XYZ file of C-alpha atoms in Angstrom:
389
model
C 85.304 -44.593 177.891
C 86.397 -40.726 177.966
C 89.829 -40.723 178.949
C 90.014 -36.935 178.927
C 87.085 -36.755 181.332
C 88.373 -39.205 183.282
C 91.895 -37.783 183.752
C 91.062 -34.093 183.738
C 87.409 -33.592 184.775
C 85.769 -36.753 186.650
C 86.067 -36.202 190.645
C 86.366 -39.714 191.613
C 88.840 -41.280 188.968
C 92.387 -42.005 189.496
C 94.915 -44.021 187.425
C 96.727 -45.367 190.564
C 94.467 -48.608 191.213
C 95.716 -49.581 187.587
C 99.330 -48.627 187.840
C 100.248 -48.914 191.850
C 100.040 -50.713 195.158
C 100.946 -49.778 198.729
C 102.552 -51.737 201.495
C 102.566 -50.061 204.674
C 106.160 -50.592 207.287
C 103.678 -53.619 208.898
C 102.767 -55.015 205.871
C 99.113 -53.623 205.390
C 98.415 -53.705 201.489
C 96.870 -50.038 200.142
C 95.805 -49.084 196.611
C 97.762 -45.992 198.087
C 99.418 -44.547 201.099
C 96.320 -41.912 201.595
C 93.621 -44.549 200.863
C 91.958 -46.477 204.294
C 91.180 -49.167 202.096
C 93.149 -52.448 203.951
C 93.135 -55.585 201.949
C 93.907 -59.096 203.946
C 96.204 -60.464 201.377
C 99.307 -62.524 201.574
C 100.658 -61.130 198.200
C 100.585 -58.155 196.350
C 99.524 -59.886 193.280
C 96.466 -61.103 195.566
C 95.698 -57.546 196.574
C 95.466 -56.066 193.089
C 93.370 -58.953 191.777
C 90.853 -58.431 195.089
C 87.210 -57.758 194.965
C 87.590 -54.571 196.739
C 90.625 -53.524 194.218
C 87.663 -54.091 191.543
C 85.302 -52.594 193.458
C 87.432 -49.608 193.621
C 88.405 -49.286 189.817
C 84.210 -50.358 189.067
C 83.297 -46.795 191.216
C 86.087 -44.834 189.748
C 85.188 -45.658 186.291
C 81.633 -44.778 186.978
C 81.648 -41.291 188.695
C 81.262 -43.154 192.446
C 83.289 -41.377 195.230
C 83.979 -44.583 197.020
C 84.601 -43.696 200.792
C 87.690 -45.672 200.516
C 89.391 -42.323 199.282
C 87.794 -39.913 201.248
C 91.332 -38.402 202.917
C 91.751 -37.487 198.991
C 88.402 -36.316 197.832
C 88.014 -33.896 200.852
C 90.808 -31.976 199.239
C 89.478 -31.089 196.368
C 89.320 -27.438 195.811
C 92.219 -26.543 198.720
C 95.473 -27.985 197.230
C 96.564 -30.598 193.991
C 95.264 -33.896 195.759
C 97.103 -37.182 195.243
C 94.810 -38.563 192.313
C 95.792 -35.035 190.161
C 99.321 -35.429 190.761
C 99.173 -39.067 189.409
C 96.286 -39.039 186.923
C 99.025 -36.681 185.215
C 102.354 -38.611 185.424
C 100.632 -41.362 184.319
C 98.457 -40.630 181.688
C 100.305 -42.433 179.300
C 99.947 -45.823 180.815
C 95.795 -45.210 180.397
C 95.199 -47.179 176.847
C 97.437 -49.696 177.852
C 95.901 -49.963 181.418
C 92.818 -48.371 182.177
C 90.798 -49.178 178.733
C 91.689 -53.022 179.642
C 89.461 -52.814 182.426
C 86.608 -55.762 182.809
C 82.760 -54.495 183.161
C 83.081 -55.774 186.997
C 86.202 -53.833 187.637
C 88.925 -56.314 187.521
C 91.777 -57.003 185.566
C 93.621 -59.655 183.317
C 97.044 -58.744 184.137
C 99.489 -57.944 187.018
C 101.754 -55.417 185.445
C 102.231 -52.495 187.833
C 104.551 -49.393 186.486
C 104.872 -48.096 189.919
C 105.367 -49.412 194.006
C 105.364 -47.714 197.147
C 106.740 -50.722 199.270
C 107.516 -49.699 202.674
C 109.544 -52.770 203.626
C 109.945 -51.715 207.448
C 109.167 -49.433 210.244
C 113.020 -49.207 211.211
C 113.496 -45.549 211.741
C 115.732 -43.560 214.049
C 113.633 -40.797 215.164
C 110.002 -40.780 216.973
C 107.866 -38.170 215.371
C 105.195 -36.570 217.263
C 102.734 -36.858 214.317
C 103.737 -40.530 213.900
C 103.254 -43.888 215.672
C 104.654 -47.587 216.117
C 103.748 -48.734 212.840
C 105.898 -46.368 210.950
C 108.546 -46.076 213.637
C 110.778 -48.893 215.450
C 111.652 -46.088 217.721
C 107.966 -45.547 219.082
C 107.601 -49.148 218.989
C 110.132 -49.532 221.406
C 108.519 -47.108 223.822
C 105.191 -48.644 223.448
C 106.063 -51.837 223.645
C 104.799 -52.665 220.076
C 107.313 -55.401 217.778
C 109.589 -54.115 215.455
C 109.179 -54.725 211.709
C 111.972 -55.421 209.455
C 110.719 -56.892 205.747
C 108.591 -58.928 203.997
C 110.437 -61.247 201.702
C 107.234 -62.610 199.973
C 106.861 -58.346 198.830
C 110.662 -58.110 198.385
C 110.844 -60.990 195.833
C 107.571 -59.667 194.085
C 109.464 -56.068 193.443
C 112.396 -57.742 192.195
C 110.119 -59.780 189.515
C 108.502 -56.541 188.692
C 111.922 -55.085 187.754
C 111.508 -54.972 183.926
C 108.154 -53.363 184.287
C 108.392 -50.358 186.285
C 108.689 -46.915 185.385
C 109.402 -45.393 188.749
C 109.762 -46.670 192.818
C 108.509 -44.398 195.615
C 110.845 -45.089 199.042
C 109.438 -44.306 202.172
C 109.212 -45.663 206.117
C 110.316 -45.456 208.492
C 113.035 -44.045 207.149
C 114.059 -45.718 203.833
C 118.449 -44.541 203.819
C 118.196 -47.003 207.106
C 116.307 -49.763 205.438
C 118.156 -52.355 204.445
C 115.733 -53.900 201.309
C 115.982 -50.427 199.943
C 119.655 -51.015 199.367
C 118.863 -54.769 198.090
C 116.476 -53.128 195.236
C 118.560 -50.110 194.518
C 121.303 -52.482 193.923
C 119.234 -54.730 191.557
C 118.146 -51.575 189.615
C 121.752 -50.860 189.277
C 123.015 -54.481 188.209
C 120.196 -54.238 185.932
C 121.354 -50.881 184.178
C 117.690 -49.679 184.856
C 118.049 -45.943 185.490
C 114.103 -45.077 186.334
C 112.771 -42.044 188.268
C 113.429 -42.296 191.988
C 111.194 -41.137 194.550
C 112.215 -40.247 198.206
C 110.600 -39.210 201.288
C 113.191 -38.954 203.980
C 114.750 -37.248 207.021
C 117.794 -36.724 205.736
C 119.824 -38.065 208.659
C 121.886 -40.489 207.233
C 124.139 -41.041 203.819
C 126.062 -43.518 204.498
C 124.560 -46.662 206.152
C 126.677 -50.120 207.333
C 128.855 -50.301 204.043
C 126.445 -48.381 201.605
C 127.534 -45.231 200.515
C 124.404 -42.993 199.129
C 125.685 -40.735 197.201
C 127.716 -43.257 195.281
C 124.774 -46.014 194.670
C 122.749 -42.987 193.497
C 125.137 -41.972 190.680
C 123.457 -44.497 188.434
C 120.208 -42.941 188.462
C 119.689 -39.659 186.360
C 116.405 -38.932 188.271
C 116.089 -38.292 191.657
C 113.435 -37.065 193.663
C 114.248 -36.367 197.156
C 111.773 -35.365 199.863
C 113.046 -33.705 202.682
C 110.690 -33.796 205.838
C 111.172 -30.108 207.390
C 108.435 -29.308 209.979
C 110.809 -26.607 211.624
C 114.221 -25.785 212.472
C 116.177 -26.479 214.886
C 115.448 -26.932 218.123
C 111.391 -27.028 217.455
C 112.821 -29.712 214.815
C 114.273 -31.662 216.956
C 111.141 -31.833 219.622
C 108.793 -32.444 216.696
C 110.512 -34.918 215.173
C 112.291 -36.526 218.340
C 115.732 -38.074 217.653
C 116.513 -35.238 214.901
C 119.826 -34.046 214.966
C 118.794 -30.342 213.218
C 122.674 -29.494 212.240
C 123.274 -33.397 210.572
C 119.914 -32.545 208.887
C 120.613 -29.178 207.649
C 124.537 -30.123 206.538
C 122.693 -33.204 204.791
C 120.465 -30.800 202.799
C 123.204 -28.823 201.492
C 124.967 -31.801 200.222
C 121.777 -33.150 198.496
C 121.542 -29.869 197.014
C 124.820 -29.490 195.462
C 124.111 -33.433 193.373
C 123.161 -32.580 189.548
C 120.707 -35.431 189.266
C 118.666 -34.728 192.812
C 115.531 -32.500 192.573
C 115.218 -31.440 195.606
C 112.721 -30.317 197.262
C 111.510 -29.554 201.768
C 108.305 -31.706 202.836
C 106.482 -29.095 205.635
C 103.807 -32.014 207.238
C 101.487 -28.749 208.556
C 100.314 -29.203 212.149
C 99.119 -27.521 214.897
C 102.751 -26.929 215.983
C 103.838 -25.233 213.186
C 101.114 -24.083 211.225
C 101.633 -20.581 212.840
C 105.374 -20.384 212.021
C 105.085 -21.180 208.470
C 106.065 -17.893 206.935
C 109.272 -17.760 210.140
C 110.032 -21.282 208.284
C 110.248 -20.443 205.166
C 112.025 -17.728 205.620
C 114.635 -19.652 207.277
C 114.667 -22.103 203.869
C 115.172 -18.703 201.689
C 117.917 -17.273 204.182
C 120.127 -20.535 204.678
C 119.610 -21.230 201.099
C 118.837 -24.476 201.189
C 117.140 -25.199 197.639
C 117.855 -24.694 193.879
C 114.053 -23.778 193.367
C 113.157 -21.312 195.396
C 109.631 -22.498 195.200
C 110.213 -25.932 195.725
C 108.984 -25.966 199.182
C 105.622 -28.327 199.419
C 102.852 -27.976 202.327
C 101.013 -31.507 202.952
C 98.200 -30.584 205.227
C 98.211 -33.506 207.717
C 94.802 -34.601 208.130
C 95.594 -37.707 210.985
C 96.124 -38.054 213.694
C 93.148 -35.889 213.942
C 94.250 -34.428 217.224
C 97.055 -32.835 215.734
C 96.216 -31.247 212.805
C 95.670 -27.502 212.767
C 92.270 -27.771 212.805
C 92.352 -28.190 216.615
C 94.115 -24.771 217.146
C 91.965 -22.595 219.167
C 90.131 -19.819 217.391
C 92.269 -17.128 218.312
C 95.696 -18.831 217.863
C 94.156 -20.013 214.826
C 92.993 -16.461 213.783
C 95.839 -14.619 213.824
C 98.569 -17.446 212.646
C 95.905 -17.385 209.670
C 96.075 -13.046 209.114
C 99.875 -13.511 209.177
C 100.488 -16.137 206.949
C 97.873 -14.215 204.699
C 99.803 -11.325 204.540
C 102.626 -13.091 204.056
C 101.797 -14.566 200.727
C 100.332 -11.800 199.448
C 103.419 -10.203 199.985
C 105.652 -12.781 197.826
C 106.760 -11.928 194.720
C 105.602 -13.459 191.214
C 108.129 -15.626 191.126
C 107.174 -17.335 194.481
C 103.452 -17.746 193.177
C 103.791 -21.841 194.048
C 104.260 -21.150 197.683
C 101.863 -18.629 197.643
C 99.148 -20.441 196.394
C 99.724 -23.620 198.736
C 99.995 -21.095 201.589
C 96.359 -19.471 200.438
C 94.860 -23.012 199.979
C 95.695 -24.328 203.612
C 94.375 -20.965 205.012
C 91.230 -21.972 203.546
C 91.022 -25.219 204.704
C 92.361 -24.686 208.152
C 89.610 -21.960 208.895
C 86.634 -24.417 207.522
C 86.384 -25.776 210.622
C 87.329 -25.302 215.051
C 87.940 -28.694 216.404
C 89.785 -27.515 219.170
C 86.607 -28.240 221.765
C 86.454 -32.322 220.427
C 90.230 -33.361 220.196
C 91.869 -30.707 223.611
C 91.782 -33.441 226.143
C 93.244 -36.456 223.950
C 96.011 -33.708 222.300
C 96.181 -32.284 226.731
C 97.449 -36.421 227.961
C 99.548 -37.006 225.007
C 101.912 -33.989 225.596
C 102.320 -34.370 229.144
C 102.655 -37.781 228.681
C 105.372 -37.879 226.087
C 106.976 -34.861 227.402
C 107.291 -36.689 230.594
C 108.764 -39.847 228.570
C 111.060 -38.586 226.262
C 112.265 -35.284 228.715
C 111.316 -33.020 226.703
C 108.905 -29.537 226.736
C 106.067 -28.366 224.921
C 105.373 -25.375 226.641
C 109.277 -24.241 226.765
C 109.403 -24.983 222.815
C 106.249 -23.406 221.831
C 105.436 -20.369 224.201
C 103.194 -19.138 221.583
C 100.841 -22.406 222.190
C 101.085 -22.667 225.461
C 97.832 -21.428 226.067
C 96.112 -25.317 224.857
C 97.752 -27.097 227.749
C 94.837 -24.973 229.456
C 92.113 -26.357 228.300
C-alpha cells in the first residue's frame, strides 16, 4: 500500500470513508455531504460496516473512480476538491486506519475521528438554492414534515465522544438546533476542547437559554463558516428570511473572538456569479475578516438549474471578462482569492446549459416570487433578460 500515492497522487482515493460519516437534516446516511451514495441503514455503525461503504473504500484503494463521488471528481483541476482538503487533515489517522483495511474493503472497527451529523432541517430562512430537506421553512411552504433529531444518531455521537478529533455542524442551521447544544455541552462537561467546524448563517447567538459566545469559550478552535451569497438586499432575496444588518453585526462580533477563524462561504450561482468582484469588495470595504483572503468560493453544482452554468452566453461572457480582470488586478497578497476566482472562470465557461435548464429555472422564479412576495427582476436588473426565454 503507497500511502504517499494514495494521499498525494491517486485521483480516486480519499481518507474520509475511513475516518467520517454523513447524516443528512432527514436522516439519509452519506460517506460525505458531496457523495450521492445513500445507504438504508438504521445506524451509523450499520452504514460504515455496509457493502457499499466497502465497496467504496475496495475502488478507492484500487485507482476506481466510483460514480458514487462524481460531484467531487469532476472538480479536479478547477478548485481543491473535498477529498484534497481531507486526505490532508487527516493523513495522520492513515496507518492507524487506512492500512487496516480488509482485501474486500471492509473494516474491523467502528472508530470514526470525525462526524458531520446534521440532526435537523430546523432553519429560519428559505434559501433559493435550497429545499425542504435542509429547511423547516421550505417545508412548511411545500407541505413537506419537519425534522427535528434522530436520537438513535444522537446517542451514537455521544459514545463516540472519546474518539473524535473534530465535529463538523451544519443544517439547517446548526445555532437553532437544539442537539447541537446537547453535544457541545457534553464536549464541554467532558473537558474535550477539539477543532470545531461551522457552516452557518450567522443569524442567531443566543438561542432559548444558550448563550454562544459563552458555550464556545471552552473550545480553542473554531472554525466558523459564514454563508455570504451577497449583501444586503440581494442577501436577503437569495437567502429568504435573512435579516442582512443582524447578519453583518453578527460577523463583526465573530470576528472580534480570539479563538474563531473566520472565514465568508460565497455558494456561486447564477445570481451572483456576475457580482463576485462588487462582493468582495464589499467584504474588503466593511472589513469584515482578519484574513483578508479568507473568503472561499464553493461552486454549487445542484440544483442544476441554478448554477452558473445556465447563464446565457452573453451574461455569462462578460460577468466572466470582469471577474478576469478583476483578479488579475489583486495584489500578491490576495493570490488565494485570485486563484479560486481564475478556477471558477474556467469551469463556468466549460459548458452553456442555459438552453436545457431556462424553462424549469423560468416557473420556479415566478412561482416563488409570487409565494414569498418577492422580485427577481427588481433585485437583479442585470439578469432580467432569462425571464425571457
Amino acid at each position: 500500500m503507497d500511502k504517499d500515492f494514495l494521499l498525494n497522487k491517486s485521483k480516486s482515493f480519499c481518507i474520509l470513508p475511513w475516518v467520517h460519516i454523513h447524516t443528512s437534516p432527514i436522516g439519509k446516511i452519506y460517506p460525505c455531504c458531496i457523495s450521492v451514495l445513500e445507504m438504508q441503514k438504521e445506524s451509523l455503525k450499520e452504514a460504515f460496516h455496509s457493502k457499499e461503504m466497502n465497496q467504496l473504500r475496495y475502488d478507492m484503494l484500487n485507482e476506481i473512480q466510483n460514480p458514487v463521488c462524481n460531484s467531487c471528481y469532476k472538480m479536479d483541476g478547477y478548485s481543491q476538491t473535498s477529498r484534497e482538503h481531507h486526505n490532508r487533515i487527516f493523513a495522520h489517522k492513515f496507518d492507524e486506519t487506512v492500512t487496516k483495511t480488509n482485501d474486500d474493503g471492509s473494516l474491523n472497527e467502528f472508530n470514526l475521528s470525525y462526524f458531520d451529523i446534521r440532526f435537523s432541517n430546523i432553519c429560519n430562512m428559505k434559501c433559493r438554492m435550497c429545499n425542504s430537506d435542509y429547511s423547516s421553512q421550505w417545508a412548511k411552504e411545500v407541505g413537506n414534515p419537519i425534522i427535528n433529531g434522530n436520537d438513535v444518531f444522537l446517542k451514537e455521537v455521544l459514545d463516540a465522544i472519546d474518539t473524535l478529533e473534530l465535529v463538523y455542524f451544519a443544517g439547517g442551521e446548526p445555532l437553532i438546533t437544539d442537539q447541537h447544544y446537547v453535544l457541545l455541552e457534553e464536549l464541554i462537561r467532558k473537558n474535550k476542547d477539539i477543532p470545531l467546524i461551522y457552516s452557518t448563517n450567522a443569524s442567531t447567538i443566543k438561542y432559548k437559554n444558550k448563550d454562544l459566545l459563552d458555550l464556545w469559550k471552552h473550545f480553542s478552535s473554531i472554525e466558523l463558516r459564514v454563508s455570504m451569497d451577497h449583501y444586503g438586499k440581494k442577501a436577503e432575496y437569495i437567502r429568504h428570511g435573512t435579516n442582512w444588518e443582524t447578519v453583518e453585526e453578527n460577523i463583526l462580533k465573530f470576528k472580534s473572538l480570539n479563538n474563531v477563524n473566520l472565514a465568508l462561504l460565497t455558494v456561486v450561482n447564477l445570481y451572483n456569479y456576475s457580482d463576485l468582484p462588487e462582493i468582495y469588495d464589499y467584504i474588503l470595504e466593511k472589513d469584515l475578516l482578519k484574513q483578508k483572503s479568507n473568503w472561499i468560493l464553493f461552486n454549487m453544482t445542484y440544483p442544476t438549474h441554478l448554477t452558473a452554468l445556465v447563464l446565457p452566453t452573453e451574461i455569462k461572457r462578460v460577468a466572466s471578462t470582469n471577474i478576469l480582470n478583476y483578479a488579475n488586478n489583486l495584489s500578491e497578497e490576495y493570490n488565494h482569492v485570485k486563484s479560486q476566482l481564475l478556477n471558477l472562470v474556467n469551469y463556468v465557461q466549460s459548458q452553456d446549459t442555459y438552453d436545457e435548464f431556462k424553462h424549469k429555472f423560468i416557473d420556479e422564479i415566478i412561482k416563488l416570487d409570487n409565494l414569498r412576495q418577492e422580485s427577481y427582476t427588481n433585485t437583479f436588473p442585470n439578469l432580467a433578460s432569462m425571464l425571457n426565454g
